mmCIF file of C-alpha atoms in Angstrom:
data_model
loop_
_atom_site.group_PDB
_atom_site.id
_atom_site.type_symbol
_atom_site.label_atom_id
_atom_site.label_comp_id
_atom_site.label_asym_id
_atom_site.label_seq_id
_atom_site.Cartn_x
_atom_site.Cartn_y
_atom_site.Cartn_z
ATOM 1 C CA MET W 1 55.806 100.496 139.641
ATOM 2 C CA THR W 2 57.405 103.923 140.062
ATOM 3 C CA PHE W 3 60.306 102.359 141.949
ATOM 4 C CA THR W 4 60.805 99.805 139.154
ATOM 5 C CA ILE W 5 60.918 102.553 136.457
ATOM 6 C CA ARG W 6 63.364 104.585 138.532
ATOM 7 C CA LYS W 7 65.545 101.540 139.012
ATOM 8 C CA ILE W 8 65.598 100.870 135.249
ATOM 9 C CA LEU W 9 66.424 104.501 134.496
ATOM 10 C CA SER W 10 69.146 104.547 137.107
ATOM 11 C CA SER W 11 70.671 101.387 135.685
ATOM 12 C CA ALA W 12 70.578 102.859 132.160
ATOM 13 C CA VAL W 13 72.309 106.055 133.324
ATOM 14 C CA ALA W 14 74.998 104.007 135.051
ATOM 15 C CA THR W 15 75.569 102.032 131.849
ATOM 16 C CA LEU W 16 75.895 105.242 129.811
ATOM 17 C CA VAL W 17 78.434 106.637 132.263
ATOM 18 C CA LEU W 18 80.432 103.403 132.355
ATOM 19 C CA PHE W 19 80.679 102.996 128.587
ATOM 20 C CA GLY W 20 80.698 106.634 127.550
ATOM 21 C CA GLY W 21 77.109 106.499 126.411
ATOM 22 C CA ALA W 22 76.349 107.143 122.798
ATOM 23 C CA SER W 23 79.436 109.370 122.505
ATOM 24 C CA ALA W 24 82.175 109.017 119.897
ATOM 25 C CA SER W 25 84.388 107.007 122.260
ATOM 26 C CA ALA W 26 82.924 103.746 120.958
ATOM 27 C CA GLU W 27 83.961 104.812 117.438
ATOM 28 C CA GLU W 28 87.389 106.203 118.313
ATOM 29 C CA VAL W 29 90.234 104.383 116.574
ATOM 30 C CA ARG W 30 93.774 104.807 117.936
ATOM 31 C CA LEU W 31 96.638 104.183 115.524
ATOM 32 C CA LYS W 32 100.400 104.089 116.010
ATOM 33 C CA LEU W 33 102.674 105.593 113.330
ATOM 34 C CA GLY W 34 106.430 104.999 113.486
ATOM 35 C CA HIS W 35 109.449 106.388 111.659
ATOM 36 C CA VAL W 36 113.250 106.354 112.111
ATOM 37 C CA ALA W 37 114.024 110.096 111.908
ATOM 38 C CA GLN W 38 114.594 112.518 114.763
ATOM 39 C CA PRO W 39 111.765 114.817 115.973
ATOM 40 C CA SER W 40 113.428 117.780 114.235
ATOM 41 C CA HIS W 41 113.103 116.098 110.804
ATOM 42 C CA PRO W 42 110.234 116.958 108.396
ATOM 43 C CA PHE W 43 109.152 113.297 108.654
ATOM 44 C CA HIS W 44 108.036 114.049 112.187
ATOM 45 C CA THR W 45 106.376 117.380 111.548
ATOM 46 C CA GLY W 46 104.680 115.824 108.530
ATOM 47 C CA ALA W 47 103.482 112.861 110.587
ATOM 48 C CA LEU W 48 102.121 115.197 113.256
ATOM 49 C CA LYS W 49 100.291 117.134 110.539
ATOM 50 C CA LEU W 50 98.843 113.850 109.269
ATOM 51 C CA ALA W 51 97.607 113.055 112.784
ATOM 52 C CA GLU W 52 96.091 116.535 113.145
ATOM 53 C CA LEU W 53 94.270 116.347 109.802
ATOM 54 C CA ALA W 54 93.094 112.756 110.313
ATOM 55 C CA LYS W 55 91.486 113.758 113.605
ATOM 56 C CA LYS W 56 89.887 116.816 111.973
ATOM 57 C CA TYR W 57 88.519 115.067 108.894
ATOM 58 C CA SER W 58 87.213 112.090 110.872
ATOM 59 C CA ASN W 59 85.447 114.338 113.427
ATOM 60 C CA GLY W 60 87.734 113.067 116.185
ATOM 61 C CA GLU W 61 87.349 109.383 115.406
ATOM 62 C CA LEU W 62 90.950 108.790 114.222
ATOM 63 C CA ILE W 63 93.685 109.386 116.790
ATOM 64 C CA ILE W 64 97.243 108.846 115.549
ATOM 65 C CA ASP W 65 100.151 108.607 118.012
ATOM 66 C CA VAL W 66 103.520 109.309 116.351
ATOM 67 C CA PHE W 67 106.707 107.503 117.435
ATOM 68 C CA PRO W 68 109.967 108.937 115.985
ATOM 69 C CA ALA W 69 113.593 107.808 116.183
ATOM 70 C CA SER W 70 113.016 104.055 115.677
ATOM 71 C CA GLN W 71 111.045 103.802 118.912
ATOM 72 C CA ILE W 72 108.897 100.983 117.549
ATOM 73 C CA GLY W 73 111.520 99.426 115.277
ATOM 74 C CA ASN W 74 113.721 99.984 112.268
ATOM 75 C CA GLU W 75 112.111 100.346 108.846
ATOM 76 C CA ARG W 76 112.183 96.681 107.871
ATOM 77 C CA ASP W 77 110.777 95.618 111.238
ATOM 78 C CA MET W 78 107.961 98.180 110.953
ATOM 79 C CA ILE W 79 107.095 97.026 107.423
ATOM 80 C CA GLU W 80 106.943 93.413 108.594
ATOM 81 C CA GLY W 81 104.837 94.460 111.575
ATOM 82 C CA ALA W 82 102.408 96.330 109.314
ATOM 83 C CA ARG W 83 102.082 93.262 107.088
ATOM 84 C CA LEU W 84 101.228 91.161 110.130
ATOM 85 C CA GLY W 85 98.914 93.799 111.577
ATOM 86 C CA THR W 86 100.992 94.413 114.720
ATOM 87 C CA ILE W 87 101.994 97.930 113.592
ATOM 88 C CA ASP W 88 99.412 100.321 112.172
ATOM 89 C CA MET W 89 101.308 102.891 110.099
ATOM 90 C CA LEU W 90 104.847 103.932 109.167
ATOM 91 C CA LEU W 91 107.026 106.171 107.054
ATOM 92 C CA THR W 92 109.843 104.355 105.320
ATOM 93 C CA SER W 93 112.498 104.763 102.675
ATOM 94 C CA THR W 94 111.838 102.699 99.546
ATOM 95 C CA ALA W 95 114.921 100.496 99.958
ATOM 96 C CA PRO W 96 113.503 98.068 102.553
ATOM 97 C CA VAL W 97 110.186 97.918 100.684
ATOM 98 C CA MET W 98 112.105 96.323 97.829
ATOM 99 C CA GLY W 99 112.497 93.229 99.999
ATOM 100 C CA PHE W 100 108.724 92.732 99.848
ATOM 101 C CA GLU W 101 107.956 94.121 96.364
ATOM 102 C CA LYS W 102 110.875 94.117 93.914
ATOM 103 C CA ARG W 103 109.428 96.847 91.682
ATOM 104 C CA PHE W 104 110.152 99.420 94.399
ATOM 105 C CA GLY W 105 113.826 98.901 93.602
ATOM 106 C CA VAL W 106 113.371 100.991 90.469
ATOM 107 C CA LEU W 107 112.999 104.084 92.658
ATOM 108 C CA ASP W 108 116.445 103.510 94.175
ATOM 109 C CA MET W 109 118.271 103.543 90.867
ATOM 110 C CA PRO W 110 120.897 106.320 90.763
ATOM 111 C CA PHE W 111 120.262 109.289 88.460
ATOM 112 C CA ILE W 112 116.798 108.372 87.168
ATOM 113 C CA PHE W 113 115.065 111.533 88.365
ATOM 114 C CA ARG W 114 116.093 114.807 86.746
ATOM 115 C CA ASP W 115 114.771 117.018 89.544
ATOM 116 C CA VAL W 116 112.180 117.067 92.329
ATOM 117 C CA GLN W 117 109.359 118.078 89.962
ATOM 118 C CA HIS W 118 110.074 114.976 87.864
ATOM 119 C CA ALA W 119 109.949 112.803 90.998
ATOM 120 C CA HIS W 120 106.629 114.295 92.135
ATOM 121 C CA LYS W 121 105.070 113.780 88.680
ATOM 122 C CA VAL W 122 106.043 110.106 88.787
ATOM 123 C CA LEU W 123 105.061 109.306 92.371
ATOM 124 C CA ASP W 124 101.829 111.292 92.442
ATOM 125 C CA GLY W 125 100.711 109.863 89.103
ATOM 126 C CA ASP W 126 99.901 106.462 87.664
ATOM 127 C CA ILE W 127 103.330 104.964 88.429
ATOM 128 C CA GLY W 128 103.065 105.767 92.120
ATOM 129 C CA LYS W 129 99.525 104.338 92.216
ATOM 130 C CA GLN W 130 100.689 101.192 90.419
ATOM 131 C CA LEU W 131 103.442 100.662 92.986
ATOM 132 C CA PHE W 132 100.976 101.089 95.863
ATOM 133 C CA SER W 133 98.556 98.630 94.241
ATOM 134 C CA ALA W 134 101.342 96.042 94.078
ATOM 135 C CA LEU W 135 101.747 96.258 97.849
ATOM 136 C CA GLU W 136 98.192 95.217 98.648
ATOM 137 C CA SER W 137 98.934 91.550 97.918
ATOM 138 C CA LYS W 138 101.700 91.907 100.546
ATOM 139 C CA GLY W 139 99.306 93.140 103.210
ATOM 140 C CA LEU W 140 100.238 96.816 102.902
ATOM 141 C CA LYS W 141 98.222 99.914 101.974
ATOM 142 C CA GLY W 142 99.991 102.935 100.445
ATOM 143 C CA LEU W 143 98.433 106.259 101.439
ATOM 144 C CA ALA W 144 100.711 108.999 100.069
ATOM 145 C CA TRP W 145 104.306 109.922 99.246
ATOM 146 C CA PHE W 146 106.369 112.017 101.655
ATOM 147 C CA GLU W 147 109.957 112.659 100.579
ATOM 148 C CA ASN W 148 113.486 112.779 101.953
ATOM 149 C CA GLY W 149 114.964 114.556 98.932
ATOM 150 C CA PHE W 150 118.114 113.909 96.951
ATOM 151 C CA ARG W 151 120.927 112.052 98.669
ATOM 152 C CA ASP W 152 124.392 113.599 99.136
ATOM 153 C CA ILE W 153 127.651 112.245 100.533
ATOM 154 C CA THR W 154 129.494 113.274 103.719
ATOM 155 C CA ASN W 155 132.797 112.056 105.108
ATOM 156 C CA SER W 156 135.474 112.845 107.675
ATOM 157 C CA LYS W 157 138.533 112.401 105.421
ATOM 158 C CA HIS W 158 138.637 114.856 102.529
ATOM 159 C CA GLU W 159 136.653 116.773 99.909
ATOM 160 C CA ILE W 160 134.929 114.765 97.196
ATOM 161 C CA LYS W 161 135.089 116.614 93.876
ATOM 162 C CA THR W 162 134.914 113.689 91.455
ATOM 163 C CA ALA W 163 133.868 110.040 91.676
ATOM 164 C CA ASP W 164 137.554 109.030 91.971
ATOM 165 C CA ASP W 165 137.748 110.783 95.368
ATOM 166 C CA LEU W 166 135.498 108.099 96.849
ATOM 167 C CA LYS W 167 137.974 105.296 96.254
ATOM 168 C CA GLY W 168 138.793 103.405 99.423
ATOM 169 C CA LEU W 169 136.364 105.326 101.646
ATOM 170 C CA LYS W 170 134.142 103.243 103.941
ATOM 171 C CA ILE W 171 130.662 104.614 103.257
ATOM 172 C CA ARG W 172 127.558 103.631 105.158
ATOM 173 C CA THR W 173 124.692 102.783 102.854
ATOM 174 C CA MET W 174 121.217 101.449 103.419
ATOM 175 C CA GLU W 175 120.780 97.687 103.234
ATOM 176 C CA ASN W 176 119.995 98.047 99.546
ATOM 177 C CA PRO W 177 121.693 95.917 96.875
ATOM 178 C CA ILE W 178 121.421 98.713 94.286
ATOM 179 C CA HIS W 179 123.080 101.300 96.512
ATOM 180 C CA ILE W 180 125.746 98.827 97.602
ATOM 181 C CA ALA W 181 126.572 97.935 93.977
ATOM 182 C CA TYR W 182 126.697 101.613 93.005
ATOM 183 C CA PHE W 183 129.164 102.573 95.719
ATOM 184 C CA LYS W 184 131.326 99.579 94.869
ATOM 185 C CA LYS W 185 131.342 100.802 91.279
ATOM 186 C CA LEU W 186 132.509 104.193 92.537
ATOM 187 C CA GLY W 187 135.430 102.492 94.305
ATOM 188 C CA ALA W 188 134.097 103.003 97.838
ATOM 189 C CA VAL W 189 133.715 100.287 100.460
ATOM 190 C CA PRO W 190 129.975 100.208 101.252
ATOM 191 C CA GLN W 191 129.022 99.348 104.820
ATOM 192 C CA PRO W 192 125.264 98.706 105.074
ATOM 193 C CA MET W 193 123.679 99.358 108.482
ATOM 194 C CA ALA W 194 120.447 100.633 110.024
ATOM 195 C CA PHE W 195 120.040 104.395 110.330
ATOM 196 C CA GLY W 196 119.799 104.218 114.112
ATOM 197 C CA GLU W 197 123.315 102.774 114.262
ATOM 198 C CA LEU W 198 124.869 105.402 112.006
ATOM 199 C CA TYR W 199 125.883 108.270 114.304
ATOM 200 C CA PRO W 200 127.874 106.044 116.710
ATOM 201 C CA ALA W 201 129.570 104.392 113.723
ATOM 202 C CA LEU W 202 130.634 107.771 112.347
ATOM 203 C CA ASP W 203 131.711 109.015 115.744
ATOM 204 C CA LYS W 204 133.889 105.974 116.400
ATOM 205 C CA LYS W 205 135.292 105.994 112.837
ATOM 206 C CA VAL W 206 133.834 102.575 112.084
ATOM 207 C CA VAL W 207 132.898 104.174 108.751
ATOM 208 C CA ASP W 208 134.409 107.232 107.061
ATOM 209 C CA GLY W 209 131.198 108.644 105.706
ATOM 210 C CA GLN W 210 127.608 108.145 104.690
ATOM 211 C CA GLU W 211 125.020 109.250 102.115
ATOM 212 C CA ASN W 212 121.743 110.915 103.002
ATOM 213 C CA PRO W 213 119.667 113.971 102.126
ATOM 214 C CA ILE W 214 120.593 117.281 103.783
ATOM 215 C CA SER W 215 117.587 117.074 106.126
ATOM 216 C CA ALA W 216 118.806 113.772 107.548
ATOM 217 C CA ILE W 217 122.391 115.060 107.833
ATOM 218 C CA VAL W 218 121.168 118.031 109.847
ATOM 219 C CA SER W 219 118.586 116.286 112.052
ATOM 220 C CA GLY W 220 121.043 113.444 112.714
ATOM 221 C CA ARG W 221 123.711 116.034 113.690
ATOM 222 C CA PHE W 222 126.240 114.295 111.447
ATOM 223 C CA TYR W 223 128.050 117.634 111.021
ATOM 224 C CA GLU W 224 129.466 117.028 114.497
ATOM 225 C CA VAL W 225 131.496 114.088 113.165
ATOM 226 C CA GLN W 226 131.623 114.763 109.379
ATOM 227 C CA LYS W 227 133.459 117.808 108.036
ATOM 228 C CA TYR W 228 132.950 117.340 104.277
ATOM 229 C CA THR W 229 129.691 117.327 102.318
ATOM 230 C CA SER W 230 129.511 116.703 98.577
ATOM 231 C CA MET W 231 126.274 117.641 96.803
ATOM 232 C CA THR W 232 126.068 114.625 94.513
ATOM 233 C CA GLY W 233 122.263 114.230 94.454
ATOM 234 C CA HIS W 234 122.811 110.688 93.225
ATOM 235 C CA VAL W 235 119.494 109.170 94.351
ATOM 236 C CA TYR W 236 116.083 110.729 95.054
ATOM 237 C CA SER W 237 114.408 109.332 98.180
ATOM 238 C CA GLY W 238 110.660 109.084 98.055
ATOM 239 C CA VAL W 239 109.024 108.087 101.324
ATOM 240 C CA PRO W 240 105.805 106.048 101.185
ATOM 241 C CA VAL W 241 103.292 106.424 103.976
ATOM 242 C CA LEU W 242 102.264 102.816 104.545
ATOM 243 C CA MET W 243 99.560 101.182 106.625
ATOM 244 C CA SER W 244 98.592 97.679 107.582
ATOM 245 C CA LEU W 245 96.013 96.678 104.965
ATOM 246 C CA LYS W 246 94.178 94.653 107.602
ATOM 247 C CA ARG W 247 93.956 97.704 109.824
ATOM 248 C CA PHE W 248 92.895 99.955 106.945
ATOM 249 C CA ASN W 249 90.157 97.526 105.891
ATOM 250 C CA GLY W 250 88.911 97.534 109.496
ATOM 251 C CA LEU W 251 88.110 101.240 109.299
ATOM 252 C CA SER W 252 84.732 102.555 108.207
ATOM 253 C CA LYS W 253 84.405 103.999 104.703
ATOM 254 C CA SER W 254 84.311 107.556 106.058
ATOM 255 C CA GLN W 255 87.377 106.919 108.208
ATOM 256 C CA GLN W 256 89.295 105.521 105.220
ATOM 257 C CA GLU W 257 88.437 108.590 103.156
ATOM 258 C CA ALA W 258 89.414 110.923 106.007
ATOM 259 C CA LEU W 259 92.758 109.161 106.435
ATOM 260 C CA GLN W 260 93.593 109.203 102.746
ATOM 261 C CA ARG W 261 92.706 112.877 102.447
ATOM 262 C CA ALA W 262 94.815 113.677 105.515
ATOM 263 C CA ALA W 263 97.801 111.689 104.202
ATOM 264 C CA LYS W 264 97.829 113.471 100.830
ATOM 265 C CA GLU W 265 97.597 116.935 102.403
ATOM 266 C CA ALA W 266 100.245 116.040 104.980
ATOM 267 C CA ALA W 267 102.536 114.931 102.152
ATOM 268 C CA GLU W 268 102.302 118.364 100.535
ATOM 269 C CA PHE W 269 103.044 119.945 103.902
ATOM 270 C CA GLU W 270 106.029 117.652 104.551
ATOM 271 C CA ARG W 271 107.521 118.374 101.130
ATOM 272 C CA SER W 272 107.304 122.136 101.759
ATOM 273 C CA GLN W 273 108.907 121.671 105.172
ATOM 274 C CA LEU W 274 111.738 119.687 103.617
ATOM 275 C CA ALA W 275 112.420 122.337 100.982
ATOM 276 C CA SER W 276 112.680 125.040 103.634
ATOM 277 C CA GLN W 277 114.855 122.918 105.893
ATOM 278 C CA ASP W 278 117.256 122.059 103.089
ATOM 279 C CA GLU W 279 118.072 125.735 102.564
ATOM 280 C CA GLU W 280 118.482 126.334 106.288
ATOM 281 C CA GLY W 281 120.424 123.082 106.630
ATOM 282 C CA LEU W 282 123.172 124.087 104.249
ATOM 283 C CA ALA W 283 123.614 127.340 106.166
ATOM 284 C CA LEU W 284 123.845 125.376 109.417
ATOM 285 C CA LEU W 285 126.451 123.011 107.981
ATOM 286 C CA ARG W 286 128.633 125.954 106.919
ATOM 287 C CA LYS W 287 128.180 127.560 110.336
ATOM 288 C CA ASN W 288 129.506 124.357 111.916
ATOM 289 C CA GLY W 289 132.622 124.350 109.759
ATOM 290 C CA VAL W 290 131.540 121.814 107.143
ATOM 291 C CA THR W 291 133.152 122.198 103.724
ATOM 292 C CA ILE W 292 130.449 121.914 101.060
ATOM 293 C CA THR W 293 131.543 120.849 97.571
ATOM 294 C CA THR W 294 129.567 120.789 94.324
ATOM 295 C CA PRO W 295 131.261 117.909 92.502
ATOM 296 C CA ASP W 296 131.527 116.880 88.890
ATOM 297 C CA ARG W 297 128.176 115.043 88.798
ATOM 298 C CA ALA W 298 128.887 113.679 85.321
ATOM 299 C CA SER W 299 131.456 111.273 86.745
ATOM 300 C CA PHE W 300 128.890 109.993 89.270
ATOM 301 C CA ALA W 301 126.197 109.685 86.604
ATOM 302 C CA LEU W 302 128.532 107.729 84.328
ATOM 303 C CA ALA W 303 129.115 105.136 87.052
ATOM 304 C CA ALA W 304 125.331 104.766 87.443
ATOM 305 C CA GLU W 305 124.723 103.542 83.880
ATOM 306 C CA PRO W 306 125.961 99.940 84.311
ATOM 307 C CA ILE W 307 124.159 99.699 87.666
ATOM 308 C CA ARG W 308 120.816 100.606 86.102
ATOM 309 C CA ALA W 309 121.441 98.095 83.314
ATOM 310 C CA SER W 310 122.391 95.372 85.797
ATOM 311 C CA PHE W 311 119.349 95.820 88.039
ATOM 312 C CA ALA W 312 116.692 96.617 85.422
ATOM 313 C CA ASP W 313 115.627 92.989 84.982
ATOM 314 C CA LYS W 314 115.709 92.409 88.750
ATOM 315 C CA THR W 315 113.142 95.138 89.289
ATOM 316 C CA ASP W 316 110.968 96.166 86.317
ATOM 317 C CA PRO W 317 112.631 97.402 83.094
ATOM 318 C CA GLU W 318 109.349 98.714 81.663
ATOM 319 C CA LEU W 319 108.667 100.727 84.816
ATOM 320 C CA LEU W 320 112.208 102.144 84.653
ATOM 321 C CA ARG W 321 111.654 103.183 81.048
ATOM 322 C CA ARG W 322 108.355 104.918 81.914
ATOM 323 C CA ILE W 323 109.982 106.837 84.774
ATOM 324 C CA VAL W 324 112.892 108.045 82.665
ATOM 325 C CA GLU W 325 110.564 109.080 79.832
ATOM 326 C CA THR W 326 108.099 110.958 82.073
ATOM 327 C CA LYS W 327 107.997 114.593 80.978
#
């Protein structure tokens, strides 16, 4: 009898050791989060903060591994993977999201945001929530809005002081019909390509220039191959933190709440990191011999008007109106 009890207890202990017992390991959820920026970019520090907070608020149940620099795919591939449930989480520009939900194209219209405070009011409010709700039918869950800031233009040819100075320049853009149409209107020759292909294209003079926020120009080290920067601020780049809806629905209620709380706090952190890096970035560009020009933005804004009119019906004209009228 005693031997039998000991044998049962011994077997139970062995089972606990083998499977981690009643510890949290059975509840631990490991998630992969990808983005295309370099580890020095606020995307990455923001993603790491998200991982840190998710682990904290879930009492160690949520473990997020962060993969920068397109390690698990470009933005469109990661979005498709999240829809299918093969990728858990990602940070992405809004342009490729437009391919899955056309209303996101409104955010890529040139000169619709007056300043960063206007953009935050829109994205953190009802409009941002409406856009995220629209993604759920596409298999995606929106958690929060990081940002990449306002986009500026760099090139290796000459200073850009007015819109006319862009004529004939081969400018890399995102694979975004709105951006492509806008740069054509400016007289440039847009060359859409993935971000991961950009530095070699600039280095080998396949393209003359590109347009990105200062943080991306610095983290991508474009100043090594681009000697002119023009502070056009033509488009604001919001960055949705997206997740596979299937994966999100598979989490417990408490895990979902912990992840959403972590994402919102990480977004605030990432935005503050970006603001600091932008100031430091401009100083770094000057230190590396880059000529920084503040152009006549009115000429760039004028060229944006027919583009907004042309694409309004292809996205959501009512949403565009609400964004512009947001105080």
